[in-house]
């Protein structure tokens, strides 16, 4: 008898693009709703409804703070609301501007300038709009914005607002960057007039190449502009020109909201990769892992809905996307930027997501909490919010706002999670192995179950034939079986357990002959 120990099972994560029989033993060939963290594999937490149900399907959300109270702005196709829960009472306040809005999912952008929220529908009909933080007032068209002018994206940088991909009347200037005069602290820019020599406002065309400007995002002391197939740096110089521009490299952004900052770096979803850069050289985070699998899984008509969001408490970035056949983002590729692992999550038809502060009393009392005792992650009579930490809010097309990681269920429904590894040969692909048992180290609620499946195949590319066993947390030591084959597969699935963690496992193997 030989016990082969498989440890550090969360070290590598999922690798789908390479041959299964050539991977390290602690790599995984597939996983869903699993979080790799600190070298372990957890069933990922779920999500539950926050701030009660909005009356519209939210397309875009923005976190802000008013006099110490957390607020969230959310937009729909035609309306704008603010929601908060002071004193435990959830209040949705409509802030829709007088001029009709015609928003489309993932064509919205937003930014904060001196605490003032600015939203932009990204079309050639609606101007950018701002709100003065007074609940008695609605959003209004951005003051001093030039008439008959529109932009695809608007972002704050230093004390300036940067507008990208400009339309003037009916003529689109896809290479144009337009910036405002420098705003005074707490105020909006006083001018966008590039012809006024007394102002800093200006325009520039990034005309090199045929690729249009897509979006932009601040990186430390510079502003990074993403075109379709290239990336540019915009740096403040002062003087007559105010800003200088230079090309960085030949990778762009797939679409709006496809870049996010973490640790002074940017992660960007390009049209054929997911990269990280520091303002100089780009590096792929998915190459030789899941790059081809990820792009093959995106619905061909849904590429414009792909977006990214940071989950800073868990060191994760979610790349949300519609899988084949879906019209909304129903999946996410999750990259842990500390451990550099990849996994996949199911998403509740998400249009957008953002991180920020969710009110402590948002989820109400114990009596109002519908999660089961075992699936609930909250303290007695407390909300799902961890004070002082950034939480992720999901804007669902199902007219819901969901708090990520507030529960181990999917808004009351049990989560289906699994880990799978195929093609294990233990450096002896020519021999038959007899698997006589599995000894996992699984923690969770005592008495709940995890399903363990051991399979075999003589061809590493063939689907394994599985034998299933039920592991009861807290009592099962070894799961006995008799499975033989050249290539071994093992799979861990959620049974009745709502929270479980796999630390490591041993396989009881008897080495056989070639036949």
PDB file of N, CA, C and O in Angstrom, residues 156-190:
ATOM      1  N   UNK A 156     -12.340  60.991 -13.901  1.00  0.00           N
ATOM      2  CA  UNK A 156     -11.621  62.044 -13.184  1.00  0.00           C
ATOM      3  C   UNK A 156     -10.132  61.717 -13.136  1.00  0.00           C
ATOM      4  O   UNK A 156      -9.737  60.558 -13.010  1.00  0.00           O
ATOM      5  N   UNK A 157      -9.312  62.758 -13.238  1.00  0.00           N
ATOM      6  CA  UNK A 157      -7.864  62.625 -13.098  1.00  0.00           C
ATOM      7  C   UNK A 157      -7.332  63.898 -12.486  1.00  0.00           C
ATOM      8  O   UNK A 157      -7.496  64.980 -13.056  1.00  0.00           O
ATOM      9  N   UNK A 158      -6.707  63.768 -11.317  1.00  0.00           N
ATOM     10  CA  UNK A 158      -6.309  64.938 -10.535  1.00  0.00           C
ATOM     11  C   UNK A 158      -7.542  65.828 -10.332  1.00  0.00           C
ATOM     12  O   UNK A 158      -8.582  65.346  -9.880  1.00  0.00           O
ATOM     13  N   UNK A 159      -7.479  67.111 -10.677  1.00  0.00           N
ATOM     14  CA  UNK A 159      -8.644  68.001 -10.560  1.00  0.00           C
ATOM     15  C   UNK A 159      -9.325  68.241 -11.909  1.00  0.00           C
ATOM     16  O   UNK A 159     -10.069  69.191 -12.068  1.00  0.00           O
ATOM     17  N   UNK A 160      -9.064  67.345 -12.852  1.00  0.00           N
ATOM     18  CA  UNK A 160      -9.620  67.479 -14.191  1.00  0.00           C
ATOM     19  C   UNK A 160     -10.652  66.379 -14.427  1.00  0.00           C
ATOM     20  O   UNK A 160     -10.637  65.321 -13.784  1.00  0.00           O
ATOM     21  N   UNK A 161     -11.537  66.615 -15.389  1.00  0.00           N
ATOM     22  CA  UNK A 161     -12.363  65.570 -15.958  1.00  0.00           C
ATOM     23  C   UNK A 161     -11.856  65.282 -17.368  1.00  0.00           C
ATOM     24  O   UNK A 161     -11.570  66.206 -18.140  1.00  0.00           O
ATOM     25  N   UNK A 162     -11.736  63.983 -17.677  1.00  0.00           N
ATOM     26  CA  UNK A 162     -11.239  63.556 -18.975  1.00  0.00           C
ATOM     27  C   UNK A 162     -12.379  62.881 -19.727  1.00  0.00           C
ATOM     28  O   UNK A 162     -12.951  61.894 -19.241  1.00  0.00           O
ATOM     29  N   UNK A 163     -12.723  63.411 -20.901  1.00  0.00           N
ATOM     30  CA  UNK A 163     -13.763  62.815 -21.742  1.00  0.00           C
ATOM     31  C   UNK A 163     -13.090  62.145 -22.932  1.00  0.00           C
ATOM     32  O   UNK A 163     -12.134  62.678 -23.512  1.00  0.00           O
ATOM     33  N   UNK A 164     -13.603  60.967 -23.311  1.00  0.00           N
ATOM     34  CA  UNK A 164     -12.946  60.142 -24.319  1.00  0.00           C
ATOM     35  C   UNK A 164     -13.911  59.745 -25.427  1.00  0.00           C
ATOM     36  O   UNK A 164     -15.077  59.461 -25.162  1.00  0.00           O
ATOM     37  N   UNK A 165     -13.387  59.713 -26.647  1.00  0.00           N
ATOM     38  CA  UNK A 165     -14.165  59.333 -27.836  1.00  0.00           C
ATOM     39  C   UNK A 165     -15.362  60.275 -27.966  1.00  0.00           C
ATOM     40  O   UNK A 165     -16.475  59.965 -27.546  1.00  0.00           O
ATOM     41  N   UNK A 166     -15.128  61.405 -28.591  1.00  0.00           N
ATOM     42  CA  UNK A 166     -16.056  62.538 -28.582  1.00  0.00           C
ATOM     43  C   UNK A 166     -16.937  62.560 -29.835  1.00  0.00           C
ATOM     44  O   UNK A 166     -16.479  62.263 -30.948  1.00  0.00           O
ATOM     45  N   UNK A 167     -18.191  62.950 -29.633  1.00  0.00           N
ATOM     46  CA  UNK A 167     -19.096  63.245 -30.751  1.00  0.00           C
ATOM     47  C   UNK A 167     -19.545  64.691 -30.634  1.00  0.00           C
ATOM     48  O   UNK A 167     -20.011  65.120 -29.571  1.00  0.00           O
ATOM     49  N   UNK A 168     -19.380  65.449 -31.719  1.00  0.00           N
ATOM     50  CA  UNK A 168     -19.828  66.845 -31.773  1.00  0.00           C
ATOM     51  C   UNK A 168     -20.956  66.935 -32.792  1.00  0.00           C
ATOM     52  O   UNK A 168     -20.747  66.657 -33.977  1.00  0.00           O
ATOM     53  N   UNK A 169     -22.121  67.278 -32.288  1.00  0.00           N
ATOM     54  CA  UNK A 169     -23.363  67.257 -33.073  1.00  0.00           C
ATOM     55  C   UNK A 169     -23.582  65.830 -33.585  1.00  0.00           C
ATOM     56  O   UNK A 169     -23.940  64.960 -32.815  1.00  0.00           O
ATOM     57  N   UNK A 170     -23.336  65.559 -34.846  1.00  0.00           N
ATOM     58  CA  UNK A 170     -23.517  64.196 -35.345  1.00  0.00           C
ATOM     59  C   UNK A 170     -22.208  63.579 -35.843  1.00  0.00           C
ATOM     60  O   UNK A 170     -22.216  62.472 -36.401  1.00  0.00           O
ATOM     61  N   UNK A 171     -21.094  64.273 -35.660  1.00  0.00           N
ATOM     62  CA  UNK A 171     -19.807  63.783 -36.150  1.00  0.00           C
ATOM     63  C   UNK A 171     -19.014  63.170 -35.001  1.00  0.00           C
ATOM     64  O   UNK A 171     -18.765  63.822 -33.984  1.00  0.00           O
ATOM     65  N   UNK A 172     -18.640  61.911 -35.160  1.00  0.00           N
ATOM     66  CA  UNK A 172     -17.864  61.220 -34.141  1.00  0.00           C
ATOM     67  C   UNK A 172     -16.372  61.401 -34.384  1.00  0.00           C
ATOM     68  O   UNK A 172     -15.894  61.294 -35.512  1.00  0.00           O
ATOM     69  N   UNK A 173     -15.644  61.698 -33.310  1.00  0.00           N
ATOM     70  CA  UNK A 173     -14.185  61.800 -33.339  1.00  0.00           C
ATOM     71  C   UNK A 173     -13.640  60.707 -32.414  1.00  0.00           C
ATOM     72  O   UNK A 173     -13.363  60.942 -31.241  1.00  0.00           O
ATOM     73  N   UNK A 174     -13.485  59.494 -32.938  1.00  0.00           N
ATOM     74  CA  UNK A 174     -13.192  58.346 -32.079  1.00  0.00           C
ATOM     75  C   UNK A 174     -11.804  58.357 -31.451  1.00  0.00           C
ATOM     76  O   UNK A 174     -11.547  57.586 -30.526  1.00  0.00           O
ATOM     77  N   UNK A 175     -10.900  59.227 -31.962  1.00  0.00           N
ATOM     78  CA  UNK A 175      -9.537  59.278 -31.428  1.00  0.00           C
ATOM     79  C   UNK A 175      -9.336  60.452 -30.469  1.00  0.00           C
ATOM     80  O   UNK A 175      -8.234  60.679 -29.988  1.00  0.00           O
ATOM     81  N   UNK A 176     -10.396  61.198 -30.182  1.00  0.00           N
ATOM     82  CA  UNK A 176     -10.251  62.454 -29.454  1.00  0.00           C
ATOM     83  C   UNK A 176     -10.309  62.274 -27.935  1.00  0.00           C
ATOM     84  O   UNK A 176     -11.161  61.578 -27.403  1.00  0.00           O
ATOM     85  N   UNK A 177      -9.364  62.944 -27.276  1.00  0.00           N
ATOM     86  CA  UNK A 177      -9.357  63.107 -25.816  1.00  0.00           C
ATOM     87  C   UNK A 177      -9.659  64.572 -25.525  1.00  0.00           C
ATOM     88  O   UNK A 177      -9.031  65.463 -26.090  1.00  0.00           O
ATOM     89  N   UNK A 178     -10.623  64.822 -24.665  1.00  0.00           N
ATOM     90  CA  UNK A 178     -11.009  66.194 -24.328  1.00  0.00           C
ATOM     91  C   UNK A 178     -10.942  66.348 -22.809  1.00  0.00           C
ATOM     92  O   UNK A 178     -11.443  65.492 -22.079  1.00  0.00           O
ATOM     93  N   UNK A 179     -10.307  67.411 -22.336  1.00  0.00           N
ATOM     94  CA  UNK A 179     -10.211  67.596 -20.888  1.00  0.00           C
ATOM     95  C   UNK A 179     -10.695  68.978 -20.473  1.00  0.00           C
ATOM     96  O   UNK A 179     -10.685  69.935 -21.247  1.00  0.00           O
ATOM     97  N   UNK A 180     -11.149  69.051 -19.244  1.00  0.00           N
ATOM     98  CA  UNK A 180     -11.720  70.284 -18.713  1.00  0.00           C
ATOM     99  C   UNK A 180     -10.633  71.212 -18.171  1.00  0.00           C
ATOM    100  O   UNK A 180      -9.461  70.838 -18.052  1.00  0.00           O
ATOM    101  N   UNK A 181     -11.048  72.403 -17.813  1.00  0.00           N
ATOM    102  CA  UNK A 181     -10.214  73.267 -16.989  1.00  0.00           C
ATOM    103  C   UNK A 181     -10.122  72.656 -15.594  1.00  0.00           C
ATOM    104  O   UNK A 181     -11.012  71.925 -15.161  1.00  0.00           O
ATOM    105  N   UNK A 182      -9.057  72.927 -14.902  1.00  0.00           N
ATOM    106  CA  UNK A 182      -8.869  72.378 -13.558  1.00  0.00           C
ATOM    107  C   UNK A 182      -9.948  72.879 -12.614  1.00  0.00           C
ATOM    108  O   UNK A 182     -10.208  74.082 -12.513  1.00  0.00           O
ATOM    109  N   UNK A 183     -10.609  71.950 -11.930  1.00  0.00           N
ATOM    110  CA  UNK A 183     -11.699  72.309 -11.019  1.00  0.00           C
ATOM    111  C   UNK A 183     -11.156  72.733  -9.664  1.00  0.00           C
ATOM    112  O   UNK A 183     -10.118  72.248  -9.205  1.00  0.00           O
ATOM    113  N   UNK A 184     -11.867  73.639  -9.021  1.00  0.00           N
ATOM    114  CA  UNK A 184     -11.556  74.011  -7.651  1.00  0.00           C
ATOM    115  C   UNK A 184     -12.010  72.889  -6.713  1.00  0.00           C
ATOM    116  O   UNK A 184     -12.947  72.163  -7.016  1.00  0.00           O
ATOM    117  N   UNK A 185     -11.364  72.712  -5.570  1.00  0.00           N
ATOM    118  CA  UNK A 185     -11.763  71.647  -4.635  1.00  0.00           C
ATOM    119  C   UNK A 185     -13.250  71.727  -4.290  1.00  0.00           C
ATOM    120  O   UNK A 185     -13.758  72.785  -3.936  1.00  0.00           O
ATOM    121  N   UNK A 186     -13.949  70.614  -4.443  1.00  0.00           N
ATOM    122  CA  UNK A 186     -15.367  70.549  -4.122  1.00  0.00           C
ATOM    123  C   UNK A 186     -16.285  71.070  -5.210  1.00  0.00           C
ATOM    124  O   UNK A 186     -17.507  71.052  -5.033  1.00  0.00           O
ATOM    125  N   UNK A 187     -15.704  71.519  -6.333  1.00  0.00           N
ATOM    126  CA  UNK A 187     -16.517  72.104  -7.407  1.00  0.00           C
ATOM    127  C   UNK A 187     -16.304  71.334  -8.706  1.00  0.00           C
ATOM    128  O   UNK A 187     -15.372  70.539  -8.844  1.00  0.00           O
ATOM    129  N   UNK A 188     -17.187  71.606  -9.662  1.00  0.00           N
ATOM    130  CA  UNK A 188     -17.045  71.044 -10.995  1.00  0.00           C
ATOM    131  C   UNK A 188     -16.255  71.997 -11.885  1.00  0.00           C
ATOM    132  O   UNK A 188     -16.145  73.200 -11.568  1.00  0.00           O
ATOM    133  N   UNK A 189     -15.696  71.524 -12.991  1.00  0.00           N
ATOM    134  CA  UNK A 189     -14.902  72.401 -13.862  1.00  0.00           C
ATOM    135  C   UNK A 189     -15.712  73.604 -14.362  1.00  0.00           C
ATOM    136  O   UNK A 189     -16.893  73.477 -14.688  1.00  0.00           O
ATOM    137  N   UNK A 190     -15.045  74.736 -14.433  1.00  0.00           N
ATOM    138  CA  UNK A 190     -15.708  75.970 -14.871  1.00  0.00           C
ATOM    139  C   UNK A 190     -15.706  76.136 -16.382  1.00  0.00           C
ATOM    140  O   UNK A 190     -16.412  76.995 -16.918  1.00  0.00           O
TER     141      UNK A 190
END
